[in-house]
Coordinates of C-alpha atoms in Angstrom, one line a residue:
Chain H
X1441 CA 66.3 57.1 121.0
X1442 CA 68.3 54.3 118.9
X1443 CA 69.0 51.0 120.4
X1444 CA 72.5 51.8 120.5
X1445 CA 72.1 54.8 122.6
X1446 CA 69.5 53.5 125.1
X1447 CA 72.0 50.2 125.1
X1448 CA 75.1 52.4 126.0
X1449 CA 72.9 54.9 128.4
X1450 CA 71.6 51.6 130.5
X1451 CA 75.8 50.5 130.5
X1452 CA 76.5 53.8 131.9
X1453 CA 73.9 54.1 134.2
X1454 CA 74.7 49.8 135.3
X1455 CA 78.3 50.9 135.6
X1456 CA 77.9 54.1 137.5
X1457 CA 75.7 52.7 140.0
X1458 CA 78.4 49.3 140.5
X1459 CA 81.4 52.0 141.1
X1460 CA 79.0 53.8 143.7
X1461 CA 78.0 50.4 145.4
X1462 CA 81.3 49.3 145.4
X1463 CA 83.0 52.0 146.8
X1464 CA 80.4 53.0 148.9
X1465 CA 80.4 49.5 150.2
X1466 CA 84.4 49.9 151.2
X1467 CA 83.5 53.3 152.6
X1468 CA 81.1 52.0 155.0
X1469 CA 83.3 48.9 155.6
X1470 CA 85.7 51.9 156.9
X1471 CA 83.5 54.0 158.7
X1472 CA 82.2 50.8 160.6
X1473 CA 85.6 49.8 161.3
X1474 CA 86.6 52.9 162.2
X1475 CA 83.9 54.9 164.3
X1476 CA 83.0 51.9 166.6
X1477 CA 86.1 50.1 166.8
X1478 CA 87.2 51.3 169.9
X1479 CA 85.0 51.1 173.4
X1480 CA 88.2 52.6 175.2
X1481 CA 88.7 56.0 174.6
X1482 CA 88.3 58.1 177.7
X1483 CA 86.1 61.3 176.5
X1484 CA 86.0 65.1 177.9
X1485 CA 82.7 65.5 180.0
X1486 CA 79.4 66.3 178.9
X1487 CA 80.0 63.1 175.9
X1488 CA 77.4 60.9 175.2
X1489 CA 77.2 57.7 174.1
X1490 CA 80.0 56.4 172.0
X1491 CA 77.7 56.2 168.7
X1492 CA 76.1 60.0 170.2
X1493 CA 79.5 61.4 170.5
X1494 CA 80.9 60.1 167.2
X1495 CA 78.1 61.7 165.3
X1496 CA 78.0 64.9 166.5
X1497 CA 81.9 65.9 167.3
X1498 CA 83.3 67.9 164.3
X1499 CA 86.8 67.4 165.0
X1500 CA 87.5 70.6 165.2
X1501 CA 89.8 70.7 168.8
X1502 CA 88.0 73.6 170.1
X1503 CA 88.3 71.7 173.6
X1504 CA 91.8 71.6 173.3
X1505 CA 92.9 75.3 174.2
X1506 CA 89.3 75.5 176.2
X1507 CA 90.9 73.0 178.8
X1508 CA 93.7 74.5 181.3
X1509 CA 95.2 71.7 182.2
X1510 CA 95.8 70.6 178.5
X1511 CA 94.5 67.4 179.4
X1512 CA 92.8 66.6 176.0
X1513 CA 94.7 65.4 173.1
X1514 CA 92.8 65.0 169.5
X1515 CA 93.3 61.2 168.1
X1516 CA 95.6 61.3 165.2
X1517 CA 95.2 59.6 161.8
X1518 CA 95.9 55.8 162.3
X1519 CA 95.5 55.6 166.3
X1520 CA 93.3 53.6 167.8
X1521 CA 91.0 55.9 168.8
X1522 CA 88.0 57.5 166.4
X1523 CA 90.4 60.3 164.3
X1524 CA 89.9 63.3 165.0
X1525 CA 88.1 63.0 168.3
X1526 CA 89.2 64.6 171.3
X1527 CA 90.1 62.0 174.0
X1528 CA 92.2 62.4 177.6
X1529 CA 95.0 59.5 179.0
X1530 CA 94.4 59.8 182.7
X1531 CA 97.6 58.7 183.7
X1532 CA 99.0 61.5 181.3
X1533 CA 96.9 64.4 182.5
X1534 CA 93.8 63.3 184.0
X1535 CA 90.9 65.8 184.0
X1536 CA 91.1 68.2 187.1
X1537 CA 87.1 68.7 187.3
X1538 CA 86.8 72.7 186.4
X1539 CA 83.5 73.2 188.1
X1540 CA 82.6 75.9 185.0
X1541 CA 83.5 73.3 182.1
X1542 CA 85.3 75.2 179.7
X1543 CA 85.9 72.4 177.4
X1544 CA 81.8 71.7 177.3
X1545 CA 81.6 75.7 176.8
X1546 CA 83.9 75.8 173.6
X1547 CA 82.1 72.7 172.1
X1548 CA 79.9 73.9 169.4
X1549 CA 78.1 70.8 168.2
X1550 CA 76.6 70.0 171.6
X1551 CA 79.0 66.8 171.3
X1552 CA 79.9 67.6 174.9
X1553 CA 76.3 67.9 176.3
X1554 CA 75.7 72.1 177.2
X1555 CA 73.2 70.8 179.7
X1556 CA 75.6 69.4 181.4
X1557 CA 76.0 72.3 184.4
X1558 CA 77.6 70.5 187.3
X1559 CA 80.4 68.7 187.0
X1560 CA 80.1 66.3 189.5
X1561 CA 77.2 64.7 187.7
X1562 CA 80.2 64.0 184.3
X1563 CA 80.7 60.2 183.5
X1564 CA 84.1 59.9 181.5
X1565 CA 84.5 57.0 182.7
X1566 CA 84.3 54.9 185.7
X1567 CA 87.7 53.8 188.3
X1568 CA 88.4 49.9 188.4
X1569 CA 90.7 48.5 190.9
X1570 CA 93.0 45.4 190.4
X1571 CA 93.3 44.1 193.6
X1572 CA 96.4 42.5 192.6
X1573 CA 98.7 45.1 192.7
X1574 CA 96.3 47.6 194.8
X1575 CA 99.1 48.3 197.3
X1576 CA 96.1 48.7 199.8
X1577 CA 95.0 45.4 199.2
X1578 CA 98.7 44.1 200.1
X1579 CA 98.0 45.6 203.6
X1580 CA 99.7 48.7 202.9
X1581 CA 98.1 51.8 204.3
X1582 CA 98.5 53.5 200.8
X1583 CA 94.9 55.0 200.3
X1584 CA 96.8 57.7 198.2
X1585 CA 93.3 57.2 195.5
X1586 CA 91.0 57.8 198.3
X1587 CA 92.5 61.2 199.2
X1588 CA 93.5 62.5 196.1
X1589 CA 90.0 61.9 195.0
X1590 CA 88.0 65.1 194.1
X1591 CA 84.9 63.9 194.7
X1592 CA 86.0 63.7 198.2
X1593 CA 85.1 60.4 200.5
X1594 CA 81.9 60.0 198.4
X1595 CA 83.5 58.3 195.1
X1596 CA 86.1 56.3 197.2
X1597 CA 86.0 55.3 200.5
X1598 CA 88.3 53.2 202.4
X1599 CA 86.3 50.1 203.9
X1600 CA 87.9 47.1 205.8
X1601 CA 88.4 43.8 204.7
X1602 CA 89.5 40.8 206.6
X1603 CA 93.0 39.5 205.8
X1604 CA 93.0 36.3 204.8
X1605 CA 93.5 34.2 208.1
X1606 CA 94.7 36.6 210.2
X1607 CA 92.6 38.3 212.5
X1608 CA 93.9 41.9 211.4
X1609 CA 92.3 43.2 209.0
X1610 CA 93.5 45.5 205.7
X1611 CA 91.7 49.0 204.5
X1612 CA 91.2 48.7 201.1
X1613 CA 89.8 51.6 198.7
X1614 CA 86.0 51.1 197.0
X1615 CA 85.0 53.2 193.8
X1616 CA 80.7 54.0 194.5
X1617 CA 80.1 54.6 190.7
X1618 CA 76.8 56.6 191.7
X1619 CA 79.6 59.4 192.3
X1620 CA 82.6 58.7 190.7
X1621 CA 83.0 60.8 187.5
X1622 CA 86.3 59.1 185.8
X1623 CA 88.1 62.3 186.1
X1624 CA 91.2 60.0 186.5
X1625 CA 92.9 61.7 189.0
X1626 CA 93.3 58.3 191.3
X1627 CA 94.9 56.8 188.2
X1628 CA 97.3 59.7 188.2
X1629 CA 98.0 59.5 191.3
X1630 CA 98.3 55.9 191.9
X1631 CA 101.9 55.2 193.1
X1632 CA 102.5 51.8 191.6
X1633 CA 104.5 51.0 188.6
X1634 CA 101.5 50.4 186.4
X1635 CA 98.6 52.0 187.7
X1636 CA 96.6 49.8 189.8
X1637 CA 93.4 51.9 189.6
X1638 CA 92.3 52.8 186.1
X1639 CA 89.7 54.6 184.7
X1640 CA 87.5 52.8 181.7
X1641 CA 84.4 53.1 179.9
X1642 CA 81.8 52.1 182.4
X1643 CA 79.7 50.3 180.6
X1644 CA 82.9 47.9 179.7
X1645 CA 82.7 46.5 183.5
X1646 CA 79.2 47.9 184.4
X1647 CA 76.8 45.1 185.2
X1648 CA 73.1 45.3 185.9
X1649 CA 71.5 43.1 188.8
X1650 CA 68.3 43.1 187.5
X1651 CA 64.9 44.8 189.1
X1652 CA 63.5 41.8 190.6
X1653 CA 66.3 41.0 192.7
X1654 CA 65.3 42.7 196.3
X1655 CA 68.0 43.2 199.1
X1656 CA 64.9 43.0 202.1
X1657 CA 68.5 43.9 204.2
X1658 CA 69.4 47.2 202.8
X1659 CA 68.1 50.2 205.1
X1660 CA 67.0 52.1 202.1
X1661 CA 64.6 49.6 200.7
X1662 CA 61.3 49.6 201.6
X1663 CA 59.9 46.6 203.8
X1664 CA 56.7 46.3 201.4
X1665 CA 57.8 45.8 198.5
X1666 CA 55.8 45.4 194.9
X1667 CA 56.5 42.3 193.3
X1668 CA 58.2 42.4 190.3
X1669 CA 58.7 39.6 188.2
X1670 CA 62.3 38.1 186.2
X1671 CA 62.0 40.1 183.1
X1672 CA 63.1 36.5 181.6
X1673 CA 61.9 33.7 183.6
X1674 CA 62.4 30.1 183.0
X1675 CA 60.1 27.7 181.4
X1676 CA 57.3 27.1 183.8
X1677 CA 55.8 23.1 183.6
X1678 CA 52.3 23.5 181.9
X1679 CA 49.8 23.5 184.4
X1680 CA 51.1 25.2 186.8
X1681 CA 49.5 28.3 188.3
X1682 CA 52.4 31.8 188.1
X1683 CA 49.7 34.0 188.6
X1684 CA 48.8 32.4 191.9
X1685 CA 50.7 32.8 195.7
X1686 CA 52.8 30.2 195.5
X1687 CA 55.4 31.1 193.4
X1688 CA 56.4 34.4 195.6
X1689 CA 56.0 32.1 199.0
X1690 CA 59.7 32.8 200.1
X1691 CA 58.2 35.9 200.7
X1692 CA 54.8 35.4 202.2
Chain T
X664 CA 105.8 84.7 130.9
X665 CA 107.5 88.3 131.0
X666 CA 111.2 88.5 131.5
X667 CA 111.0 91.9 133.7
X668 CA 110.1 91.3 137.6
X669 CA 107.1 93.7 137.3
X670 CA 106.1 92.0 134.6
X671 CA 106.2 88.4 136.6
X672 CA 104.3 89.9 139.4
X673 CA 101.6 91.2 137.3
X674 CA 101.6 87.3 136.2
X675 CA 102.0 86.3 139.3
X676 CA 99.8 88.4 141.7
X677 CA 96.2 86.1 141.9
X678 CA 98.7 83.6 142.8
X679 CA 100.4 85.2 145.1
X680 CA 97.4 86.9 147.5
X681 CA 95.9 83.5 147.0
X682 CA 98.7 82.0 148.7
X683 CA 98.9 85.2 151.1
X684 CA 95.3 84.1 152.3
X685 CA 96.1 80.4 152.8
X686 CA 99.1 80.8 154.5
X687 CA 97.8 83.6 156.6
X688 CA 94.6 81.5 157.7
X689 CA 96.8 78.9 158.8
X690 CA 99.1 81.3 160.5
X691 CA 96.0 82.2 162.4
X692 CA 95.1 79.2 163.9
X693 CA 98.1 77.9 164.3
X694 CA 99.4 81.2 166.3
X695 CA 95.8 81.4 168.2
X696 CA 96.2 77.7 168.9
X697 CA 100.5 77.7 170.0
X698 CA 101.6 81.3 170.5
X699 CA 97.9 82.6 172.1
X700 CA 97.7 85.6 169.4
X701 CA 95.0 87.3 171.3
X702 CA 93.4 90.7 170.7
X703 CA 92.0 92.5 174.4
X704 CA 92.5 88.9 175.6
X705 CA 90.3 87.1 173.3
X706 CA 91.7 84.4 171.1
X707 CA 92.0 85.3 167.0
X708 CA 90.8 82.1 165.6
X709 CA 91.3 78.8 167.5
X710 CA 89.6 75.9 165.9
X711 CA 90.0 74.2 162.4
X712 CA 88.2 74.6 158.8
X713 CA 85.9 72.2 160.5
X714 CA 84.7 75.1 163.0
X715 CA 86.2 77.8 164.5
X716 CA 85.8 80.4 166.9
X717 CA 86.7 84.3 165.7
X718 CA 87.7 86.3 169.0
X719 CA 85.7 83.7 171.1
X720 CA 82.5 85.1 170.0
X721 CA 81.6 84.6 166.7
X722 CA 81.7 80.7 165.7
X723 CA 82.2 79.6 161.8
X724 CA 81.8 75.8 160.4
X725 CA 82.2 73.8 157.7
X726 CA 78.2 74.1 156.4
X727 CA 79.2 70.4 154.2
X728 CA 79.9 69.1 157.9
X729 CA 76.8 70.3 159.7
X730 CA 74.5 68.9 156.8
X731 CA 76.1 65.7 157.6
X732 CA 75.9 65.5 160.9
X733 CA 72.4 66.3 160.6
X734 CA 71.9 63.3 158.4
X735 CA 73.2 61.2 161.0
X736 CA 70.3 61.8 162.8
X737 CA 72.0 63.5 165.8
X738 CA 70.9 66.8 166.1
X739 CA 73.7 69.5 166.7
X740 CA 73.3 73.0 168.5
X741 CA 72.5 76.5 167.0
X742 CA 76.1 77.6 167.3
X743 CA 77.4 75.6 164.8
X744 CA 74.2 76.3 162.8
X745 CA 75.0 80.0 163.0
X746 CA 78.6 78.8 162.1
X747 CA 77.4 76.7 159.0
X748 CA 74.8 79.7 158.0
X749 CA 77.9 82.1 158.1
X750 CA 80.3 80.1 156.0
X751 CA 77.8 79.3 153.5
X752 CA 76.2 83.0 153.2
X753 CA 79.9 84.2 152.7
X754 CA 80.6 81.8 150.2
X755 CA 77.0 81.7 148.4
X756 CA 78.1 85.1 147.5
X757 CA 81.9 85.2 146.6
X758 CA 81.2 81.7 144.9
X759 CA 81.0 78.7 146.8
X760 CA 84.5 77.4 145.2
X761 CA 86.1 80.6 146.1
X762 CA 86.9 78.2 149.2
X763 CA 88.7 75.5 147.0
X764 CA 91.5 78.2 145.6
X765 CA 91.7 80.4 148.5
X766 CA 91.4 79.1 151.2
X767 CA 91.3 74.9 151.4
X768 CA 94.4 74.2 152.8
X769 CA 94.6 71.1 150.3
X770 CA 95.1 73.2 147.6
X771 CA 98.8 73.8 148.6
X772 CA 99.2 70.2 147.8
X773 CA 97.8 69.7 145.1
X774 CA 98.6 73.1 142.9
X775 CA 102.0 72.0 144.2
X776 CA 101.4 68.2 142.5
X777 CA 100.1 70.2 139.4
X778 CA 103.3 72.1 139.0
X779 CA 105.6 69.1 139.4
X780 CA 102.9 66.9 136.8
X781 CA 104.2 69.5 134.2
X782 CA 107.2 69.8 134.8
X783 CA 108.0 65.9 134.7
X784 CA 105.6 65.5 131.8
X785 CA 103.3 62.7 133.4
X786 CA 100.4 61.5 130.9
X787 CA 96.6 60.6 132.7
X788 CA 97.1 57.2 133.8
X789 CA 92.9 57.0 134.0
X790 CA 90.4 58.8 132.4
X791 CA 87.2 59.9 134.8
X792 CA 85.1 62.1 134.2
X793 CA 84.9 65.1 136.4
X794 CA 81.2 64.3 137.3
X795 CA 82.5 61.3 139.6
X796 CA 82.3 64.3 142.6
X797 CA 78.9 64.5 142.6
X798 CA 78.9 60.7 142.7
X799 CA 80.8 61.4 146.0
X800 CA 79.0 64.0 147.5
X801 CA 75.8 61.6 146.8
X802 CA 77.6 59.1 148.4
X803 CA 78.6 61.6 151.6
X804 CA 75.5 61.9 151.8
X805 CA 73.9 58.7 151.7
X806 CA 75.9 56.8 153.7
X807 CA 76.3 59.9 156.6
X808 CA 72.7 58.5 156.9
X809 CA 73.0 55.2 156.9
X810 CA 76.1 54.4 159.2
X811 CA 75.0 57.2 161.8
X812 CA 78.9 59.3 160.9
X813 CA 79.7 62.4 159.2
X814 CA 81.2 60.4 156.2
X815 CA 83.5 62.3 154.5
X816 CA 84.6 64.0 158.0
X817 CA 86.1 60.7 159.1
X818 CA 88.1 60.0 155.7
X819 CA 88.9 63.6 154.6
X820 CA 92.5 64.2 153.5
X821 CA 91.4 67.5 153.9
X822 CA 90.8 67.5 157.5
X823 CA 94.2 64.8 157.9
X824 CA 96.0 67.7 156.7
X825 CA 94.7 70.8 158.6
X826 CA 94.6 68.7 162.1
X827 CA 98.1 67.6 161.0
X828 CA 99.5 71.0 160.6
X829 CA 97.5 72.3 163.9
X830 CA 97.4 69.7 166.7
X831 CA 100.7 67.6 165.0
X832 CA 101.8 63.9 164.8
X833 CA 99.6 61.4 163.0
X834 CA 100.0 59.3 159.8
X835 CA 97.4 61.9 158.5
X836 CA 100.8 63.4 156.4
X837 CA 99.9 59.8 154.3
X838 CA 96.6 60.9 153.2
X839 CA 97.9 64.4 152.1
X840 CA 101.1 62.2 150.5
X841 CA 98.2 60.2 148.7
X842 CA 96.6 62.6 147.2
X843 CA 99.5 64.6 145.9
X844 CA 101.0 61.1 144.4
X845 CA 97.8 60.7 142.9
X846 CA 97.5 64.0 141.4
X847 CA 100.9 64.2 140.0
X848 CA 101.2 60.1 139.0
X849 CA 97.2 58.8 138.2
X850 CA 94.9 61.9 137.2
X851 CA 95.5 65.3 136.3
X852 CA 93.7 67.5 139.2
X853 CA 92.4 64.3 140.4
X854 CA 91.4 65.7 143.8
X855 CA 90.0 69.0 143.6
X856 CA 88.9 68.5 140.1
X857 CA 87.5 64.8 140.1
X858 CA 86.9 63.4 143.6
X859 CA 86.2 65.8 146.2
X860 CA 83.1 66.2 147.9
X861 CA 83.5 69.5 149.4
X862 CA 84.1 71.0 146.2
X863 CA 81.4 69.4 144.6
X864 CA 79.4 70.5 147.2
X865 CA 80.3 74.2 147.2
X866 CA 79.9 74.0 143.1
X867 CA 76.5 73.4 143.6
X868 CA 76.0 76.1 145.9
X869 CA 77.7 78.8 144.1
X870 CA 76.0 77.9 140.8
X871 CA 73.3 80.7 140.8
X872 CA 74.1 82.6 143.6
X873 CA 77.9 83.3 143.1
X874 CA 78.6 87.3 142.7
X875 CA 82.5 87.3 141.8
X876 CA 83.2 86.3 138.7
X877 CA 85.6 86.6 135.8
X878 CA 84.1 88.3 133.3
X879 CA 84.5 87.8 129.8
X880 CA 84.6 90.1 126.9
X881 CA 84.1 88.0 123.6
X882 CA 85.3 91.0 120.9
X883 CA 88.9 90.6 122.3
X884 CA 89.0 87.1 122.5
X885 CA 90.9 85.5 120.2
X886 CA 90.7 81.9 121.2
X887 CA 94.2 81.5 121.4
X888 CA 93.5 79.2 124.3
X889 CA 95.7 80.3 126.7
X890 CA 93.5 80.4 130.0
X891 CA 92.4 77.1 129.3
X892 CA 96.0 75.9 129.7
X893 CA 96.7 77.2 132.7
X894 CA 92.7 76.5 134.4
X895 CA 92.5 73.5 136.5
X896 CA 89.1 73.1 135.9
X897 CA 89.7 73.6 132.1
X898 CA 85.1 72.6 131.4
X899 CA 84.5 76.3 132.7
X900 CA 86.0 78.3 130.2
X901 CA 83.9 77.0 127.6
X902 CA 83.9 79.9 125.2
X903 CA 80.5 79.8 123.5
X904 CA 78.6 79.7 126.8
X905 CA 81.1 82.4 128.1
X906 CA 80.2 84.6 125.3
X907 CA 76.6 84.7 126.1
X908 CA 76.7 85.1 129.6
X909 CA 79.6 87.6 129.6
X910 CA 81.2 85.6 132.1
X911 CA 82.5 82.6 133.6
X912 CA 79.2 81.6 134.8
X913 CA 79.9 77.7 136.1
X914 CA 79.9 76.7 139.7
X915 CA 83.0 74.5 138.7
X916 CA 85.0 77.8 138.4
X917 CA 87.6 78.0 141.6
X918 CA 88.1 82.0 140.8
X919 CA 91.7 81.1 141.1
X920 CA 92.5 84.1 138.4
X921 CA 95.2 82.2 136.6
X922 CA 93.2 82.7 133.6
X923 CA 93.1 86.3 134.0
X924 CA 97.0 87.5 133.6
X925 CA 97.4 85.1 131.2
X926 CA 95.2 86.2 128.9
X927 CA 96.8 88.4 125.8
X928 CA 93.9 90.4 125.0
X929 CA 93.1 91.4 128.4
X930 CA 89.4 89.6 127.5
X931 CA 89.3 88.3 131.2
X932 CA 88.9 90.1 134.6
X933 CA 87.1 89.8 137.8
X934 CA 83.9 91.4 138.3
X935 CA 80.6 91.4 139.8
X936 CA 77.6 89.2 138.9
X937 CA 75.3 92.4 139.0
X938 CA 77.1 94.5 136.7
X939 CA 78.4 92.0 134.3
X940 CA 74.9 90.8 133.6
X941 CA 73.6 94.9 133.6
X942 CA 76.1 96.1 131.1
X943 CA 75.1 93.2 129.1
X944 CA 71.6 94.1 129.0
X945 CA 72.8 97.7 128.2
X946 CA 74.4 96.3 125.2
X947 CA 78.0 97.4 127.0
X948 CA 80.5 94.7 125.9
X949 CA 83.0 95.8 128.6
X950 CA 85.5 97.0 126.7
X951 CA 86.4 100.4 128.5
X952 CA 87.8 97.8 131.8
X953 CA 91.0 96.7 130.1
X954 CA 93.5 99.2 129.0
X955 CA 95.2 97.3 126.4
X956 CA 93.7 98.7 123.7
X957 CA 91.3 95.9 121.7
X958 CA 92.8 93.4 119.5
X959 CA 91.9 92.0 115.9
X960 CA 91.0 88.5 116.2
X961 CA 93.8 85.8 115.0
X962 CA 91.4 83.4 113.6

């Protein structure tokens, strides 16, 4: 091989690999951008995680017919939703909960989980309240949520709540996210303007108390308990014994 | 081009059932999908070219897809394994680009940007060589890995245009708009003959195992060059190699057949791998297919 070759095959190879860097770099830049940009979209049961889901749906809207209610829409090019991805708007056409899951059945990627037998144990998403313009919360008897509420009495119940002052007291509704499955017929129903109960991605509002915290109060918890410790606990002062009795003496 | 009608349709007829195909597939979906076509009940073909269900029992997918989703580390279900294994079995043995010219719904687009390229005379505004697609399907590949997507499934035009068409309403039309513009304005065939993935992948896999091909009979060939102008993936019909393998043998081929009624001599015709490459070995140039009677070559 002549200098002049071997010099023009490195050039090549130097230029090829700068055009695939380059563009590759733009087309991660827009897969990024565009497969993790949005936390909001509310998905069909049996989804996984956002970054599960993502991988495995093949866009091909197999769902769509599947689902009787024609609740799920596919996310067109340029919406803010993952394109091509099947997605549902609650307050649209919220998902009626067919205990046989046809949409999961049509799925053939196993985006929507096929283990996924009953129903009642789908997250979509979870209901929020705003208590400002909860009509319930106004004193209203509205409760319309709570009784339009497939997962009936168990996902929403109604619990009192003393009214400000006055020694009445209003019934307001309370989402138990153990059952609710954010099949977003609450926000259908909801009768105010804008809907004062919403469904969202639960772990957008989820918190997490944290093992260590024990409620000794709560029927269900048992009254010896094993100590476990702040999974991050301060700075303890050198010297000082944490292995000893004293730092649990509250409950000695 | 002949002046009678026959004659045009004779011209005309690869184009013509390829267009039939296209149109019909999309029919398909589109009718299973709107109008519930239905046959004892059971649904034609709902789905996309992504995946698709055939009388709700038999699931197809795009094999290019399921690789990379695999590569992203998520593994899918058998279904649209047995989908993926279908698609590419069918295409291993028609030829893998068989897809590109009969079926991809992209190729509407741009054979429709080709036409309109010659008839407003439009000169290559880059030059690229048509290698670039393997580049891209490297690339699919690579980066279906790395960001933990099906790459090219969430920036195909391809898919912009057949979910466009199906489930309606996007800016997906701008994608499709893209690549025609750029077909007709920047590069000759730029898609489906530079860029594309898909086809690059589906080259590669009909490479060996493709069985319909156009054969190629080199004692009536006259090199006059005609089924090069019309090919859009003009590399295939290189005439030397076609001469020794008595046949198109590339991947790159599409099996379009607009090289076939173009061709004076009648030195072009479909056929099958098998007996192609048997009559070859029995020393049988293939003459006795054509019935124009053999020509003297012009130069």
């Amino acid at each position: 091989m002549s200098e002049s070759t071997r010099r023009d095959f490195l050039v090549k190879a130097a230029q090829g690999t700068a055009l695939a860097a380059t563009g590759g770099l733009v087309w991660w830049f827009l897969l990024q951008n565009q497969a993790r940009a949005t936390p909001f979209a509310i998905r069909p049961p049996g989804a996984g995680t956002e970054a599960e889901f993502n991988a495995l749906c093949i866009k091909c809207g197999l769902c769509l017919p599947a689902c009787p209610y024609g609740t799920l829409k596919l996310a067109a090019a340029g919406e803010s939703i993952p394109i091509g991805t099947p997605y549902f708007l609650p307050r649209d056409v919220p998902c009626y909960m067919c205990p046989d899951i046809p949409c999961k059945v049509a799925c053939p990627t196993g985006a929507l989980d096929p283990e996924l037998t009953d129903i009642h144990q789908a997250s979509m998403g979870l209901a929020v309240i705003d208590i400002e313009s909860c009509l319930s919360w106004q004193g209203l008897r509205c409760e319309v949520c709570h009784r339009d509420c497939p997962v009936t009495n168990k996902a929403i119940t109604v619990v009192h709540h003393p009214r400000k002052t006055s020694k009445h007291a209003v019934f307001v509704p309370l989402v138990h996210s153990e059952h609710c499955t954010g099949c977003g017929i609450c926000e259908k129903v909801c009768p105010t303007d804008v809907p004062a109960i919403r469904i969202v991605q639960a772990d957008l509002v989820q918190g997490k108390m944290g093992a260590h915290y024990r409620l000794g109060w709560t029927i269900d918890t048992p009254i010896t308990q094993e100590f476990v410790p702040a999974q991050e606990a301060g700075p303890v002062r050198p010297g000082v014994d944490t292995t000893g009795a004293g730092v649990d003496y509250l409950n000695d | 081009m002949p002046a009678t009608l026959g004659g045009k349709l004779r011209v005309w007829r690869f184009l013509m059932a390829r267009r039939a195909v296209q149109a019909g597939l999309l029919l398909l979906f589109f009718g299973s999908l709107h109008w519930g076509w239905n046959l004892f009940g059971r649904p034609l073909l709902v789905g996309n070219y992504s995946a698709s269900e055939v009388l709700g029992l038999v699931p197809l997918a795009d094999p290019f897809a399921v690789l990379q989703t695999v590569l992203t580390g998520y593994f899918p279900t058998t279904e649209v394994l047995v989908g993926a294994g279908l698609i590419l079995l069918f295409y291993g043995v028609v030829g893998g680009r068989t897809w590109c010219a009969w079926v991809c719904p992209m190729n509407l687009v741009t054979d429709a940007a080709a036409w309109l390229r010659k008839r407003i005379k439009v000169r290559d505004l880059v030059n690229v060589t048509r290698n670039v697609r393997y580049g891209v399907l490297a690339l699919t590949l690579v980066l279906s890995a790395l960001a933990g997507v099906a790459a090219f499934e969430w920036v195909s035009p391809i898919s912009m245009l057949h979910r466009e068409l199906l489930f309606g309403a996007g800016i997906g039309w701008a994608a499709v708009l893209g690549v025609f513009l750029f077909d007709v304005l920047v590069l000759r065939d730029g898609w489906c003959g530079h860029l594309c993935p898909l086809g690059a992948f589906y080259a590669v896999l009909g490479e060996r195992t493709a069985q319909v091909r156009v054969a190629f009979v080199d004692e009536r060939c006259s090199r006059c060059g005609e089924c090069v102008r019309v090919c859009p993936e003009p590399q295939v019909l290189n005439f030397k190699k076609a001469a020794e393998a008595g046949m198109v043998a590339s991947g790159e081929c599409i099996n379009c057949g607009s090289c076939i009624p173009v061709c004076p001599e009648d030195a072009l015709r479909f056929d099958w791998r098998h007996r192609i490459v048997a009559a070859r070995r029995a020393g049988d140039p293939g003459l006795e297919k054509s019935q124009v009677p053999p020509q003297r070559r012009v130069a």
